[in-house]
Amino acid sequence: MDTQALALSLPLVGWAAHSGYLAHRLATARRDPLTGLRTRAGWTTRAERLIRRHPDALVLLLDVDDFKTLNDTYGHAAGDAALAATAARLTVWCGRDGIAGRLGGDEFVAVAHSKTACDVDALVDSLQEPLAYAGKRIPLYVSVGVSRLADLPVRSLADALSAADAAMYEVKGKAGRRGSRTLAR
């Protein structure tokens, strides 16, 4: 190869390698490293697409109850295991009908279509199962707020998340909330 052609091609090779590196960084930035779930930015885009296609979808907002106490009692590694288990259980529940994400901390979000109240009850039961960790059974409690997109006056992701958030805090405010959930209207 002639040296002039080589000199002209080197910047192109460098640019292509750098573009690949940036694409990889962008893809990994849209995934939470602990749970493997999509982060807010990556989740929102896919969730909006899903609700446009399925106006009867359910939008869920989840919060691990007493997460600080769990970390203080069993250690941060156990807290990480609880977050990973919650993510895995939510992902299984969503299946091919939906998408799960981690908003941050101990908050998770999901959108799914073709799901019913019975399916949500099964999810809550799954989320409440104790976690086997380091020879112990760690209790897990998760508050779940649900919004049915079809029940909202404006069918937007923002409104559905707001309704699911209100439903979740209603669940958190109830005595004996463990294992309960609310469908927002």
Tab-separated table of C-alpha atoms in Angstrom:
chain	number	residue	atom	x	y	z
A	1	MET	CA	0.000	0.000	0.000
A	2	ASP	CA	1.340	3.399	-0.814
A	3	THR	CA	2.191	5.679	2.127
A	4	GLN	CA	-0.056	8.497	0.937
A	5	ALA	CA	-3.131	6.203	0.878
A	6	LEU	CA	-2.172	4.873	4.313
A	7	ALA	CA	-1.829	8.405	5.683
A	8	LEU	CA	-5.266	9.305	4.328
A	9	SER	CA	-6.951	6.176	5.728
A	10	LEU	CA	-5.581	6.350	9.277
A	11	PRO	CA	-7.904	9.186	10.416
A	12	LEU	CA	-10.889	7.257	9.034
A	13	VAL	CA	-9.870	4.117	10.935
A	14	GLY	CA	-9.439	6.166	14.115
A	15	TRP	CA	-12.824	7.833	13.653
A	16	ALA	CA	-14.532	4.472	13.081
A	17	ALA	CA	-12.944	2.975	16.202
A	18	HIS	CA	-13.904	6.022	18.282
A	19	SER	CA	-17.495	5.899	16.964
A	20	GLY	CA	-17.756	2.257	17.977
A	21	TYR	CA	-16.424	3.095	21.428
A	22	LEU	CA	-18.946	5.941	21.851
A	23	ALA	CA	-21.821	3.724	20.702
A	24	HIS	CA	-20.814	1.112	23.273
A	25	ARG	CA	-20.614	3.751	26.038
A	26	LEU	CA	-24.061	5.086	25.111
A	27	ALA	CA	-25.575	1.591	25.139
A	28	THR	CA	-24.094	0.762	28.537
A	29	ALA	CA	-25.178	4.122	29.972
A	30	ARG	CA	-28.774	3.125	29.270
A	31	ARG	CA	-28.441	0.030	31.456
A	32	ASP	CA	-28.142	-0.043	35.214
A	33	PRO	CA	-24.924	-1.927	36.034
A	34	LEU	CA	-26.332	-3.596	39.172
A	35	THR	CA	-29.649	-4.888	37.836
A	36	GLY	CA	-29.165	-4.904	34.074
A	37	LEU	CA	-32.449	-3.010	33.694
A	38	ARG	CA	-32.759	0.028	31.511
A	39	THR	CA	-32.157	3.356	33.190
A	40	ARG	CA	-34.695	6.180	33.032
A	41	ALA	CA	-33.520	7.447	29.630
A	42	GLY	CA	-33.405	4.037	27.968
A	43	TRP	CA	-36.664	2.904	29.550
A	44	THR	CA	-38.695	6.021	28.746
A	45	THR	CA	-38.161	5.805	24.995
A	46	ARG	CA	-39.238	2.167	24.831
A	47	ALA	CA	-42.122	2.680	27.282
A	48	GLU	CA	-43.559	5.529	25.215
A	49	ARG	CA	-43.430	3.353	22.108
A	50	LEU	CA	-45.170	0.516	23.980
A	51	ILE	CA	-48.032	2.686	25.246
A	52	ARG	CA	-48.590	4.162	21.771
A	53	ARG	CA	-49.062	0.630	20.433
A	54	HIS	CA	-51.113	-0.633	23.389
A	55	PRO	CA	-53.570	1.927	24.796
A	56	ASP	CA	-54.713	-0.643	27.402
A	57	ALA	CA	-51.237	-1.071	28.935
A	58	LEU	CA	-50.510	-1.029	32.660
A	59	VAL	CA	-47.879	1.307	34.091
A	60	LEU	CA	-46.319	0.269	37.401
A	61	LEU	CA	-44.170	2.124	39.873
A	62	LEU	CA	-42.479	0.033	42.588
A	63	ASP	CA	-40.551	0.921	45.695
A	64	VAL	CA	-38.701	-1.493	47.984
A	65	ASP	CA	-40.073	-0.757	51.458
A	66	ASP	CA	-37.703	-0.082	54.344
A	67	PHE	CA	-34.683	-0.417	52.069
A	68	LYS	CA	-32.425	1.598	54.408
A	69	THR	CA	-33.314	-0.742	57.260
A	70	LEU	CA	-32.548	-3.748	55.050
A	71	ASN	CA	-29.105	-2.271	54.243
A	72	ASP	CA	-28.435	-1.379	57.889
A	73	THR	CA	-29.506	-4.797	59.165
A	74	TYR	CA	-28.050	-7.168	56.563
A	75	GLY	CA	-25.391	-5.017	54.857
A	76	HIS	CA	-25.113	-3.244	51.529
A	77	ALA	CA	-24.263	-6.421	49.633
A	78	ALA	CA	-27.592	-7.859	50.792
A	79	GLY	CA	-29.296	-4.638	49.687
A	80	ASP	CA	-27.702	-5.006	46.256
A	81	ALA	CA	-28.899	-8.614	46.123
A	82	ALA	CA	-32.423	-7.461	47.024
A	83	LEU	CA	-32.379	-4.889	44.214
A	84	ALA	CA	-31.095	-7.470	41.732
A	85	ALA	CA	-33.755	-9.978	42.838
A	86	THR	CA	-36.500	-7.364	42.513
A	87	ALA	CA	-35.271	-6.512	39.012
A	88	ALA	CA	-35.153	-10.175	37.994
A	89	ARG	CA	-38.652	-10.875	39.311
A	90	LEU	CA	-40.037	-7.784	37.574
A	91	THR	CA	-38.320	-8.727	34.315
A	92	VAL	CA	-39.809	-12.224	34.414
A	93	TRP	CA	-43.256	-10.737	35.050
A	94	CYS	CA	-42.946	-8.298	32.134
A	95	GLY	CA	-41.815	-11.021	29.758
A	96	ARG	CA	-42.262	-10.167	26.105
A	97	ASP	CA	-45.340	-8.055	26.913
A	98	GLY	CA	-43.483	-5.218	28.565
A	99	ILE	CA	-40.367	-3.473	29.730
A	100	ALA	CA	-38.924	-2.906	33.185
A	101	GLY	CA	-36.541	-0.196	34.327
A	102	ARG	CA	-34.769	1.134	37.370
A	103	LEU	CA	-35.354	4.779	38.099
A	104	GLY	CA	-32.652	4.812	40.749
A	105	GLY	CA	-32.166	3.825	44.353
A	106	ASP	CA	-34.891	1.352	45.262
A	107	GLU	CA	-37.446	2.534	42.681
A	108	PHE	CA	-38.453	0.495	39.679
A	109	VAL	CA	-40.892	1.039	36.853
A	110	ALA	CA	-42.594	-1.148	34.268
A	111	VAL	CA	-45.042	-0.989	31.399
A	112	ALA	CA	-46.813	-4.104	30.218
A	113	HIS	CA	-49.735	-4.886	27.970
A	114	SER	CA	-51.914	-7.979	28.039
A	115	LYS	CA	-51.715	-8.029	31.843
A	116	THR	CA	-54.648	-8.191	34.243
A	117	ALA	CA	-55.195	-7.480	37.934
A	118	CYS	CA	-54.546	-11.189	38.583
A	119	ASP	CA	-51.164	-10.826	36.905
A	120	VAL	CA	-50.358	-7.840	39.142
A	121	ASP	CA	-51.351	-9.862	42.217
A	122	ALA	CA	-48.963	-12.612	41.073
A	123	LEU	CA	-46.202	-10.015	40.633
A	124	VAL	CA	-46.751	-8.640	44.136
A	125	ASP	CA	-46.658	-12.175	45.559
A	126	SER	CA	-43.415	-12.841	43.708
A	127	LEU	CA	-41.839	-9.581	44.854
A	128	GLN	CA	-42.740	-10.296	48.486
A	129	GLU	CA	-40.989	-13.682	48.561
A	130	PRO	CA	-38.053	-13.640	50.989
A	131	LEU	CA	-34.581	-13.505	49.488
A	132	ALA	CA	-32.125	-16.285	50.264
A	133	TYR	CA	-28.821	-14.553	50.943
A	134	ALA	CA	-25.714	-15.718	52.835
A	135	GLY	CA	-27.614	-18.506	54.547
A	136	LYS	CA	-30.397	-16.196	55.688
A	137	ARG	CA	-33.910	-15.495	54.471
A	138	ILE	CA	-34.234	-11.749	54.087
A	139	PRO	CA	-37.807	-10.443	54.047
A	140	LEU	CA	-38.664	-8.275	51.049
A	141	TYR	CA	-41.574	-5.883	50.915
A	142	VAL	CA	-42.421	-3.855	47.855
A	143	SER	CA	-45.133	-1.240	47.408
A	144	VAL	CA	-46.613	-1.275	43.931
A	145	GLY	CA	-48.707	1.434	42.344
A	146	VAL	CA	-50.518	0.607	39.116
A	147	SER	CA	-52.147	2.832	36.548
A	148	ARG	CA	-54.263	1.476	33.723
A	149	LEU	CA	-53.625	3.691	30.705
A	150	ALA	CA	-57.173	3.204	29.383
A	151	ASP	CA	-58.596	4.709	32.612
A	152	LEU	CA	-56.733	8.007	32.237
A	153	PRO	CA	-58.292	11.083	30.601
A	154	VAL	CA	-54.977	11.755	28.815
A	155	ARG	CA	-53.101	8.612	27.805
A	156	SER	CA	-49.534	9.762	28.272
A	157	LEU	CA	-46.620	8.157	30.016
A	158	ALA	CA	-46.191	11.181	32.287
A	159	ASP	CA	-49.823	11.031	33.450
A	160	ALA	CA	-49.681	7.265	33.902
A	161	LEU	CA	-46.505	7.529	36.001
A	162	SER	CA	-48.085	10.271	38.086
A	163	ALA	CA	-51.179	8.134	38.720
A	164	ALA	CA	-49.042	5.069	39.520
A	165	ASP	CA	-46.958	7.171	41.907
A	166	ALA	CA	-50.088	8.378	43.724
A	167	ALA	CA	-51.351	4.791	43.915
A	168	MET	CA	-48.016	3.592	45.288
A	169	TYR	CA	-47.983	6.229	48.020
A	170	GLU	CA	-51.579	5.366	48.867
A	171	VAL	CA	-50.429	1.767	49.383
A	172	LYS	CA	-47.473	2.944	51.488
A	173	GLY	CA	-49.799	5.017	53.660
A	174	LYS	CA	-52.076	2.113	54.559
A	175	ALA	CA	-51.539	0.090	57.707
A	176	GLY	CA	-50.734	-3.508	56.863
A	177	ARG	CA	-49.675	-2.460	53.371
A	178	ARG	CA	-47.401	-5.409	52.797
A	179	GLY	CA	-48.535	-7.354	49.776
A	180	SER	CA	-51.193	-4.889	48.738
A	181	ARG	CA	-51.419	-2.738	45.645
A	182	THR	CA	-53.809	-0.271	44.103
A	183	LEU	CA	-55.046	0.201	40.577
A	184	ALA	CA	-55.287	3.929	39.945
A	185	ARG	CA	-58.396	5.175	38.251
